[in-house]
mmCIF file of C-alpha atoms in Angstrom:
data_model
loop_
_atom_site.group_PDB
_atom_site.id
_atom_site.type_symbol
_atom_site.label_atom_id
_atom_site.label_comp_id
_atom_site.label_asym_id
_atom_site.label_seq_id
_atom_site.Cartn_x
_atom_site.Cartn_y
_atom_site.Cartn_z
ATOM 1 C CA MET A 1 -0.203 0.052 -0.008
ATOM 2 C CA ASN A 2 1.637 3.601 -0.970
ATOM 3 C CA GLU A 3 0.267 5.844 1.287
ATOM 4 C CA LYS A 4 1.280 9.416 2.520
ATOM 5 C CA ILE A 5 0.714 11.583 5.854
ATOM 6 C CA SER A 6 -0.081 14.833 4.874
ATOM 7 C CA ASN A 7 1.277 18.015 6.750
ATOM 8 C CA THR A 8 -2.289 17.495 8.999
ATOM 9 C CA GLY A 9 -1.473 13.470 10.012
ATOM 10 C CA LYS A 10 -4.132 12.147 7.746
ATOM 11 C CA SER A 11 -3.355 9.783 5.723
ATOM 12 C CA THR A 12 -4.177 10.255 1.737
ATOM 13 C CA ARG A 13 -3.453 7.403 -0.462
ATOM 14 C CA ARG A 14 -1.452 7.836 -3.881
ATOM 15 C CA GLN A 15 -3.283 6.438 -6.373
ATOM 16 C CA GLY A 16 -2.080 3.940 -8.556
ATOM 17 C CA LYS A 17 1.219 4.146 -9.604
ATOM 18 C CA ARG A 18 0.599 8.252 -11.130
ATOM 19 C CA ALA A 19 3.136 10.549 -11.443
ATOM 20 C CA VAL A 20 5.132 12.152 -8.792
ATOM 21 C CA THR A 21 3.457 16.120 -9.639
ATOM 22 C CA VAL A 22 4.794 19.665 -8.928
ATOM 23 C CA THR A 23 1.722 19.889 -6.410
ATOM 24 C CA ASP A 24 2.514 16.820 -4.589
ATOM 25 C CA ILE A 25 6.623 18.444 -3.873
ATOM 26 C CA ALA A 26 4.451 21.480 -3.069
ATOM 27 C CA GLN A 27 2.743 20.239 -0.482
ATOM 28 C CA ALA A 28 4.880 17.805 0.981
ATOM 29 C CA VAL A 29 7.071 20.809 1.922
ATOM 30 C CA GLY A 30 3.990 23.625 2.514
ATOM 31 C CA VAL A 31 5.170 25.680 0.040
ATOM 32 C CA SER A 32 3.637 27.649 -3.856
ATOM 33 C CA ARG A 33 3.814 25.635 -6.762
ATOM 34 C CA ALA A 34 5.191 28.415 -7.833
ATOM 35 C CA THR A 35 8.596 28.195 -5.873
ATOM 36 C CA VAL A 36 9.381 24.423 -6.660
ATOM 37 C CA SER A 37 8.901 25.055 -10.580
ATOM 38 C CA LEU A 38 12.012 28.193 -9.476
ATOM 39 C CA VAL A 39 14.220 25.571 -7.537
ATOM 40 C CA LEU A 40 13.821 23.162 -10.798
ATOM 41 C CA ARG A 41 14.543 25.431 -13.001
ATOM 42 C CA GLY A 42 17.511 26.922 -10.807
ATOM 43 C CA SER A 43 16.406 30.609 -10.119
ATOM 44 C CA PRO A 44 18.822 31.443 -7.374
ATOM 45 C CA LEU A 45 15.013 33.661 -6.262
ATOM 46 C CA VAL A 46 14.224 30.607 -3.818
ATOM 47 C CA ASN A 47 16.244 30.852 -0.255
ATOM 48 C CA VAL A 48 18.571 28.675 0.583
ATOM 49 C CA ASP A 49 16.541 26.118 3.527
ATOM 50 C CA THR A 50 13.190 26.889 1.604
ATOM 51 C CA ARG A 51 15.521 25.371 -1.941
ATOM 52 C CA ALA A 52 17.120 22.165 0.375
ATOM 53 C CA LYS A 53 13.572 21.147 1.687
ATOM 54 C CA VAL A 54 12.309 20.815 -1.605
ATOM 55 C CA GLU A 55 15.266 19.164 -2.616
ATOM 56 C CA ALA A 56 14.776 16.754 -0.196
ATOM 57 C CA GLU A 57 11.414 16.097 -0.951
ATOM 58 C CA LEU A 58 11.890 15.845 -4.531
ATOM 59 C CA ARG A 59 14.681 12.944 -3.705
ATOM 60 C CA ARG A 60 12.448 11.580 -1.279
ATOM 61 C CA GLN A 61 9.631 11.134 -4.007
ATOM 62 C CA ARG A 62 11.731 10.741 -6.600
ATOM 63 C CA TYR A 63 10.416 12.683 -8.381
ATOM 64 C CA VAL A 64 11.264 13.165 -12.703
ATOM 65 C CA TYR A 65 10.739 16.735 -14.227
ATOM 66 C CA ASN A 66 9.071 16.418 -17.506
ATOM 67 C CA ARG A 67 11.190 19.312 -19.199
ATOM 68 C CA THR A 68 9.503 19.012 -22.786
ATOM 69 C CA ALA A 69 6.472 20.072 -20.757
ATOM 70 C CA ALA A 70 7.562 22.693 -19.128
ATOM 71 C CA ASN A 71 9.340 24.031 -21.990
ATOM 72 C CA LEU A 72 5.898 24.095 -24.383
ATOM 73 C CA ARG A 73 4.309 26.407 -21.093
ATOM 74 C CA ARG A 74 7.221 29.164 -21.244
ATOM 75 C CA GLN A 75 7.522 28.110 -24.725
ATOM 76 C CA THR A 76 11.202 28.255 -23.838
ATOM 77 C CA SER A 77 14.850 25.985 -24.290
ATOM 78 C CA SER A 78 17.230 25.191 -21.558
ATOM 79 C CA SER A 79 18.363 22.918 -24.613
ATOM 80 C CA ILE A 80 20.469 23.434 -27.842
ATOM 81 C CA ALA A 81 21.036 20.074 -30.571
ATOM 82 C CA LEU A 82 24.526 19.922 -31.998
ATOM 83 C CA VAL A 83 24.384 17.437 -34.853
ATOM 84 C CA ILE A 84 27.373 16.240 -36.274
ATOM 85 C CA ASN A 85 28.105 14.045 -39.221
ATOM 86 C CA ASP A 86 31.001 11.658 -37.391
ATOM 87 C CA LEU A 87 31.490 10.113 -33.833
ATOM 88 C CA SER A 88 34.267 8.633 -34.661
ATOM 89 C CA ASN A 89 36.384 11.871 -35.879
ATOM 90 C CA PRO A 90 38.624 13.039 -33.338
ATOM 91 C CA PHE A 91 37.836 16.870 -34.340
ATOM 92 C CA PHE A 92 34.228 16.765 -34.292
ATOM 93 C CA ALA A 93 34.924 15.447 -30.412
ATOM 94 C CA GLU A 94 37.211 18.569 -29.647
ATOM 95 C CA PHE A 95 34.349 19.963 -31.292
ATOM 96 C CA ALA A 96 31.508 18.638 -29.326
ATOM 97 C CA SER A 97 33.133 19.605 -26.412
ATOM 98 C CA GLY A 98 34.063 22.902 -26.642
ATOM 99 C CA VAL A 99 30.253 23.136 -27.654
ATOM 100 C CA ASP A 100 29.123 21.967 -24.733
ATOM 101 C CA GLU A 101 31.525 23.859 -22.946
ATOM 102 C CA ALA A 102 30.065 27.234 -24.148
ATOM 103 C CA LEU A 103 26.980 26.595 -24.051
ATOM 104 C CA GLY A 104 26.522 24.921 -20.451
ATOM 105 C CA ALA A 105 28.211 27.909 -19.030
ATOM 106 C CA LYS A 106 24.919 29.925 -20.380
ATOM 107 C CA GLY A 107 23.080 27.884 -18.602
ATOM 108 C CA TYR A 108 21.721 25.539 -21.240
ATOM 109 C CA VAL A 109 22.216 21.483 -22.137
ATOM 110 C CA THR A 110 23.731 20.201 -24.807
ATOM 111 C CA LEU A 111 21.595 17.497 -26.820
ATOM 112 C CA LEU A 112 24.118 15.674 -28.739
ATOM 113 C CA GLY A 113 23.089 13.310 -32.333
ATOM 114 C CA SER A 114 25.166 11.387 -34.771
ATOM 115 C CA THR A 115 24.395 11.119 -38.565
ATOM 116 C CA ALA A 116 27.385 9.133 -39.854
ATOM 117 C CA GLU A 117 27.068 11.030 -43.317
ATOM 118 C CA SER A 118 23.440 9.655 -43.436
ATOM 119 C CA PRO A 119 21.201 11.838 -44.681
ATOM 120 C CA GLU A 120 18.580 9.654 -43.990
ATOM 121 C CA ARG A 121 19.734 9.199 -40.230
ATOM 122 C CA GLN A 122 20.837 12.785 -40.257
ATOM 123 C CA GLN A 123 16.286 13.678 -40.887
ATOM 124 C CA ALA A 124 15.561 10.716 -38.144
ATOM 125 C CA VAL A 125 17.935 11.893 -35.628
ATOM 126 C CA LEU A 126 16.691 15.366 -36.220
ATOM 127 C CA SER A 127 13.163 14.874 -36.071
ATOM 128 C CA THR A 128 13.799 12.833 -32.965
ATOM 129 C CA LEU A 129 15.393 15.997 -31.466
ATOM 130 C CA MET A 130 12.639 17.760 -32.423
ATOM 131 C CA GLU A 131 10.723 16.543 -29.525
ATOM 132 C CA HIS A 132 12.402 17.565 -27.075
ATOM 133 C CA THR A 133 11.915 21.318 -28.523
ATOM 134 C CA PRO A 134 15.685 22.317 -28.740
ATOM 135 C CA THR A 135 15.641 26.430 -28.561
ATOM 136 C CA GLY A 136 18.403 26.052 -31.744
ATOM 137 C CA PHE A 137 20.638 23.828 -33.671
ATOM 138 C CA ILE A 138 24.121 23.235 -34.599
ATOM 139 C CA LEU A 139 25.004 21.026 -37.115
ATOM 140 C CA SER A 140 27.261 19.769 -39.571
ATOM 141 C CA PRO A 141 25.111 18.573 -42.155
ATOM 142 C CA ALA A 142 26.223 14.927 -43.547
ATOM 143 C CA GLU A 143 27.243 14.381 -47.441
ATOM 144 C CA GLY A 144 24.302 14.145 -49.839
ATOM 145 C CA SER A 145 21.721 16.371 -46.813
ATOM 146 C CA ASP A 146 18.950 17.989 -49.049
ATOM 147 C CA THR A 147 18.408 21.469 -47.872
ATOM 148 C CA GLN A 148 14.692 21.633 -48.488
ATOM 149 C CA ALA A 149 14.893 17.954 -46.199
ATOM 150 C CA LEU A 150 16.179 19.845 -43.475
ATOM 151 C CA ARG A 151 13.540 22.590 -43.466
ATOM 152 C CA GLN A 152 10.303 19.928 -43.349
ATOM 153 C CA VAL A 153 11.711 18.773 -40.307
ATOM 154 C CA LEU A 154 13.032 21.961 -38.647
ATOM 155 C CA GLY A 155 10.728 24.352 -39.573
ATOM 156 C CA ALA A 156 10.992 27.763 -41.449
ATOM 157 C CA HIS A 157 12.127 30.462 -38.776
ATOM 158 C CA ALA A 158 14.388 27.161 -36.843
ATOM 159 C CA ASN A 159 17.937 29.258 -34.935
ATOM 160 C CA VAL A 160 20.129 27.331 -37.213
ATOM 161 C CA LEU A 161 23.681 27.358 -36.989
ATOM 162 C CA LEU A 162 25.825 24.893 -40.099
ATOM 163 C CA PHE A 163 29.330 24.182 -39.398
ATOM 164 C CA ASN A 164 31.633 23.791 -41.937
ATOM 165 C CA ARG A 165 29.673 22.276 -44.855
ATOM 166 C CA GLU A 166 27.596 24.333 -47.162
ATOM 167 C CA LEU A 167 24.263 24.124 -48.417
ATOM 168 C CA GLU A 168 22.824 25.271 -51.476
ATOM 169 C CA GLY A 169 19.686 27.656 -50.779
ATOM 170 C CA ALA A 170 19.909 27.778 -47.297
ATOM 171 C CA GLU A 171 19.507 31.028 -45.263
ATOM 172 C CA TRP A 172 20.775 30.154 -41.667
ATOM 173 C CA ASP A 173 23.996 30.656 -40.106
ATOM 174 C CA TYR A 174 27.166 29.089 -41.108
ATOM 175 C CA LEU A 175 30.200 29.069 -39.423
ATOM 176 C CA THR A 176 34.094 27.722 -41.423
ATOM 177 C CA MET A 177 37.490 27.290 -41.320
ATOM 178 C CA ASP A 178 39.591 28.984 -44.331
ATOM 179 C CA ASN A 179 38.898 24.874 -46.497
ATOM 180 C CA GLN A 180 40.267 27.560 -49.908
ATOM 181 C CA ARG A 181 43.237 28.970 -48.295
ATOM 182 C CA GLY A 182 44.741 26.408 -45.778
ATOM 183 C CA ALA A 183 44.424 23.647 -48.575
ATOM 184 C CA TYR A 184 46.966 26.648 -50.341
ATOM 185 C CA MET A 185 49.191 26.781 -47.725
ATOM 186 C CA ALA A 186 49.606 23.159 -47.572
ATOM 187 C CA THR A 187 50.100 23.313 -51.287
ATOM 188 C CA ARG A 188 53.321 25.532 -50.930
ATOM 189 C CA HIS A 189 55.074 24.207 -48.674
ATOM 190 C CA LEU A 190 55.403 21.152 -50.322
ATOM 191 C CA ILE A 191 56.239 23.113 -53.366
ATOM 192 C CA GLU A 192 58.410 24.827 -51.545
ATOM 193 C CA ARG A 193 60.039 21.498 -50.079
ATOM 194 C CA GLY A 194 60.829 20.424 -53.561
ATOM 195 C CA HIS A 195 57.500 18.081 -54.675
ATOM 196 C CA ARG A 196 56.509 18.574 -58.139
ATOM 197 C CA ASP A 197 54.645 15.546 -58.092
ATOM 198 C CA ILE A 198 51.355 16.594 -55.069
ATOM 199 C CA ALA A 199 48.685 14.281 -54.418
ATOM 200 C CA PHE A 200 45.441 15.085 -52.960
ATOM 201 C CA PHE A 201 43.535 12.726 -50.570
ATOM 202 C CA GLY A 202 40.572 11.674 -48.877
ATOM 203 C CA GLY A 203 37.236 13.351 -48.608
ATOM 204 C CA HIS A 204 34.476 13.926 -51.509
ATOM 205 C CA ALA A 205 33.960 16.166 -54.257
ATOM 206 C CA ALA A 206 30.056 17.086 -53.738
ATOM 207 C CA SER A 207 30.918 18.222 -49.925
ATOM 208 C CA SER A 208 31.724 21.989 -49.870
ATOM 209 C CA SER A 209 34.805 21.395 -47.007
ATOM 210 C CA CYS A 210 36.185 18.730 -49.795
ATOM 211 C CA HIS A 211 35.622 20.491 -53.104
ATOM 212 C CA GLN A 212 37.283 24.487 -51.310
ATOM 213 C CA ARG A 213 39.975 22.261 -50.593
ATOM 214 C CA ARG A 214 40.369 20.703 -53.781
ATOM 215 C CA LEU A 215 40.722 24.347 -55.414
ATOM 216 C CA GLY A 216 43.062 26.264 -52.353
ATOM 217 C CA TYR A 217 45.383 22.778 -54.291
ATOM 218 C CA GLU A 218 44.903 23.353 -57.452
ATOM 219 C CA GLN A 219 45.533 27.091 -56.858
ATOM 220 C CA ALA A 220 48.737 25.794 -55.609
ATOM 221 C CA LEU A 221 49.723 23.423 -58.150
ATOM 222 C CA ASP A 222 48.488 26.218 -60.818
ATOM 223 C CA GLU A 223 51.005 29.349 -60.156
ATOM 224 C CA ALA A 224 53.523 27.548 -59.448
ATOM 225 C CA GLY A 225 52.795 26.552 -63.624
ATOM 226 C CA LEU A 226 52.209 22.319 -61.893
ATOM 227 C CA PRO A 227 49.563 20.402 -63.442
ATOM 228 C CA VAL A 228 46.606 18.732 -61.750
ATOM 229 C CA ARG A 229 47.217 15.115 -62.438
ATOM 230 C CA LEU A 230 43.306 13.544 -62.265
ATOM 231 C CA GLN A 231 44.412 9.979 -61.190
ATOM 232 C CA TRP A 232 46.348 11.821 -58.087
ATOM 233 C CA LEU A 233 42.913 12.917 -57.446
ATOM 234 C CA ILE A 234 41.789 9.944 -54.685
ATOM 235 C CA GLU A 235 38.375 10.423 -53.176
ATOM 236 C CA SER A 236 37.274 8.224 -50.101
ATOM 237 C CA ALA A 237 35.453 8.805 -47.331
ATOM 238 C CA PRO A 238 37.306 11.218 -44.651
ATOM 239 C CA ASN A 239 38.328 8.427 -41.889
ATOM 240 C CA ARG A 240 40.938 6.620 -41.320
ATOM 241 C CA LEU A 241 40.000 2.786 -42.698
ATOM 242 C CA GLU A 242 38.929 3.917 -45.989
ATOM 243 C CA ALA A 243 42.064 6.550 -46.744
ATOM 244 C CA ALA A 244 44.669 3.584 -45.779
ATOM 245 C CA GLU A 245 42.622 0.810 -47.820
ATOM 246 C CA ARG A 246 43.030 3.019 -50.610
ATOM 247 C CA THR A 247 46.107 4.301 -50.471
ATOM 248 C CA GLY A 248 47.371 1.704 -53.350
ATOM 249 C CA GLU A 249 45.548 4.077 -55.804
ATOM 250 C CA LEU A 250 48.471 7.095 -55.934
ATOM 251 C CA PHE A 251 50.809 3.744 -56.735
ATOM 252 C CA ALA A 252 48.743 2.445 -59.729
ATOM 253 C CA ALA A 253 50.014 3.724 -62.705
ATOM 254 C CA LYS A 254 53.383 4.796 -63.380
ATOM 255 C CA GLU A 255 53.565 8.165 -63.303
ATOM 256 C CA GLN A 256 53.315 8.581 -58.344
ATOM 257 C CA PRO A 257 53.217 10.974 -56.121
ATOM 258 C CA SER A 258 55.710 12.023 -54.634
ATOM 259 C CA ALA A 259 53.827 14.347 -51.535
ATOM 260 C CA ALA A 260 50.204 13.887 -50.368
ATOM 261 C CA VAL A 261 47.936 17.029 -49.167
ATOM 262 C CA CYS A 262 45.252 15.069 -46.870
ATOM 263 C CA TYR A 263 41.882 16.617 -46.902
ATOM 264 C CA ASN A 264 41.540 16.269 -43.460
ATOM 265 C CA ASP A 265 44.357 14.625 -40.052
ATOM 266 C CA THR A 266 41.986 11.033 -40.086
ATOM 267 C CA VAL A 267 42.726 10.800 -43.190
ATOM 268 C CA ALA A 268 46.777 11.590 -43.259
ATOM 269 C CA LEU A 269 46.860 9.400 -40.921
ATOM 270 C CA GLY A 270 45.271 6.975 -42.304
ATOM 271 C CA LEU A 271 47.161 6.795 -45.358
ATOM 272 C CA MET A 272 50.629 6.610 -43.416
ATOM 273 C CA LEU A 273 49.479 3.584 -42.278
ATOM 274 C CA GLY A 274 49.048 2.362 -45.539
ATOM 275 C CA LEU A 275 52.082 3.689 -47.131
ATOM 276 C CA THR A 276 53.908 2.057 -44.290
ATOM 277 C CA SER A 277 52.331 -1.187 -44.958
ATOM 278 C CA ARG A 278 53.569 -0.691 -48.483
ATOM 279 C CA GLY A 279 57.182 -0.521 -47.270
ATOM 280 C CA ILE A 280 57.275 3.699 -47.861
ATOM 281 C CA ARG A 281 58.189 5.835 -44.945
ATOM 282 C CA PRO A 282 55.907 8.257 -44.648
ATOM 283 C CA GLY A 283 57.922 11.965 -44.266
ATOM 284 C CA GLY A 284 61.221 9.799 -45.222
ATOM 285 C CA ASP A 285 60.546 8.568 -48.914
ATOM 286 C CA PHE A 286 56.737 10.552 -49.175
ATOM 287 C CA ALA A 287 54.984 13.623 -47.578
ATOM 288 C CA VAL A 288 52.280 14.333 -46.142
ATOM 289 C CA THR A 289 50.214 17.143 -44.763
ATOM 290 C CA GLY A 290 46.770 16.973 -43.170
ATOM 291 C CA PHE A 291 44.454 19.542 -41.644
ATOM 292 C CA ASP A 292 43.028 20.375 -38.190
ATOM 293 C CA ASP A 293 45.693 19.724 -36.168
ATOM 294 C CA ILE A 294 43.493 17.024 -33.783
ATOM 295 C CA SER A 295 45.569 15.721 -30.661
ATOM 296 C CA GLU A 296 46.965 13.152 -32.725
ATOM 297 C CA ALA A 297 48.595 14.653 -35.161
ATOM 298 C CA SER A 298 51.876 15.983 -32.898
ATOM 299 C CA VAL A 299 51.881 12.582 -31.614
ATOM 300 C CA ALA A 300 51.973 10.655 -34.702
ATOM 301 C CA VAL A 301 55.292 8.470 -35.629
ATOM 302 C CA PRO A 302 56.153 10.540 -37.955
ATOM 303 C CA PRO A 303 54.301 14.078 -36.138
ATOM 304 C CA LEU A 304 51.632 15.693 -38.768
ATOM 305 C CA THR A 305 52.420 19.103 -40.861
ATOM 306 C CA THR A 306 48.545 20.480 -40.307
ATOM 307 C CA LEU A 307 46.756 23.245 -40.931
ATOM 308 C CA THR A 308 45.477 23.743 -37.241
ATOM 309 C CA ALA A 309 41.733 24.452 -36.474
ATOM 310 C CA ASP A 310 41.469 24.596 -33.333
ATOM 311 C CA PRO A 311 38.478 22.572 -33.308
ATOM 312 C CA ARG A 312 37.393 23.471 -29.035
ATOM 313 C CA ALA A 313 38.022 27.152 -30.056
ATOM 314 C CA ARG A 314 35.243 26.263 -33.311
ATOM 315 C CA GLY A 315 33.008 24.765 -31.017
ATOM 316 C CA ARG A 316 32.704 27.262 -28.371
ATOM 317 C CA GLN A 317 33.121 30.623 -31.370
ATOM 318 C CA ALA A 318 29.571 27.888 -33.025
ATOM 319 C CA ALA A 319 28.222 28.213 -29.227
ATOM 320 C CA THR A 320 28.149 31.760 -29.359
ATOM 321 C CA LEU A 321 27.314 32.607 -33.061
ATOM 322 C CA LEU A 322 24.013 30.093 -32.045
ATOM 323 C CA LEU A 323 23.455 32.081 -29.202
ATOM 324 C CA GLN A 324 23.957 35.818 -31.280
ATOM 325 C CA ARG A 325 21.362 34.819 -33.240
ATOM 326 C CA LEU A 326 19.235 33.285 -29.908
ATOM 327 C CA ALA A 327 19.478 37.540 -28.746
ATOM 328 C CA GLU A 328 19.142 39.216 -32.478
ATOM 329 C CA PRO A 329 16.506 36.734 -34.681
ATOM 330 C CA ASP A 330 16.106 39.200 -36.988
ATOM 331 C CA ALA A 331 19.563 39.821 -38.082
ATOM 332 C CA PRO A 332 20.624 39.214 -40.958
ATOM 333 C CA PRO A 333 22.005 35.203 -41.933
ATOM 334 C CA MET A 334 25.742 35.029 -40.656
ATOM 335 C CA ARG A 335 28.553 34.075 -42.447
ATOM 336 C CA VAL A 336 32.387 33.828 -40.653
ATOM 337 C CA VAL A 337 35.317 32.265 -41.954
ATOM 338 C CA ALA A 338 37.725 31.078 -39.067
ATOM 339 C CA PRO A 339 41.451 31.292 -40.330
ATOM 340 C CA VAL A 340 43.951 28.351 -40.544
ATOM 341 C CA GLN A 341 47.665 28.255 -39.815
ATOM 342 C CA LEU A 342 50.351 25.347 -40.839
ATOM 343 C CA ARG A 343 52.270 23.583 -37.970
ATOM 344 C CA ILE A 344 55.044 22.179 -39.859
ATOM 345 C CA ARG A 345 56.680 18.688 -38.800
ATOM 346 C CA GLU A 346 57.933 15.958 -39.733
ATOM 347 C CA SER A 347 55.499 14.508 -41.802
ATOM 348 C CA SER A 348 56.206 16.876 -44.726
ATOM 349 C CA ALA A 349 59.890 16.106 -45.398
ATOM 350 C CA ALA A 350 61.687 17.009 -48.223
ATOM 351 C CA ARG A 351 61.345 15.505 -51.642
ATOM 352 C CA PRO A 352 64.396 12.600 -51.810
ATOM 353 C CA THR A 353 67.315 13.839 -54.202
#
C-alpha cells in the first residue's frame, strides 16, 4: 500500500502509480507550486533553506522533471541540439566539447546526435531531437544533405547554425574554416620542399569543404606551373580505415606522386598507415599534410604537418554564434570564416634526391 502522511496527520493514498507532480511536492513541503517550479529551474530567487527542503522532498518522492512539458508551457527551452556527421572523428569530439563548454556556461544543456554521414539517419535524428523542443541547432550536415528536407523537419523559422559544410539555398548562419586558403598553404609548403608530383587525397568532391580545399590545392599548383593530374585526385570517406585501404591508388599508374595534401588529419593518418604497410616511409620517402590539427597529430609517427583549426575553439565559437542568433532572431544570416595556420612537423619532409 502506497501512503503518505499530510501535514495535518491524515493519511492520503497515492492512486496506483500516478506520477509525482509539482503540487505533491509543494503540499508536502508547505510551499507554493511556483516555489517548487523555481527550484526545478535553478532560479536564485529561492531561499537557501527552502531550496534544500524542496530538493530533499524531490529526492524522497523520486520526482522526475518533465522538461519537454515545461518548455511547451514557457514557450522556451534550455537545450540546444548539436548534430555532427562523424562522431568517430576526433575533430568532432573536440568540437563538441567546445560547444558544450560554451553552452553550459550560459545555462544550456547540449543534446548530441550523430548521423554517420547518412542523410536518412540525419532526418531521423533531427526528428527525434525536435521532440525535446531545443531552442536551436548546430548542424554539421551529412554528405548529400538536402536543404528542403532539412527545412521540413526543422521548420522554416528554426535557429540553425551550419558548421563546416555549406548547403545550397540555405539561409541559416554558417561557420567554416578557411578551407581554400589552408589547402593552398599546405600545397605551397610541399612545393617549397621540392615536391612537384603532389596528390590530393581523401574526402568527396561533392562536399563543400572538400571542394574548397581542392580549389586551394589547384590554385597553388597553377601558380607554380604544375599540372593537376586527375589520377591523383583520390576520393575516400574522411576516415582512417578507408584512407588506408585506398592508398594503393596513388601508385597504380607509371607516374607516381611523392607527396599528398590530405583532406583532413584522420585521412592523413590513415594514408601514413597505408604507406607504412607498403614499405614507404611517411616523412622520408613520401610527404604528407593534414587539416584540423587534432590532438593525435602531434604525436603521430612521424608527427603530422597540418593546418591548425583549433576544434575546441571552433566549438565555442559555434555556440557563441548560435546564442547571438537567439538574442537577435531578425538579424541577417551570418557567414563566418575562421582562419587556419600551417603547423610544420616531420611528415612533410623535403623530396628525396
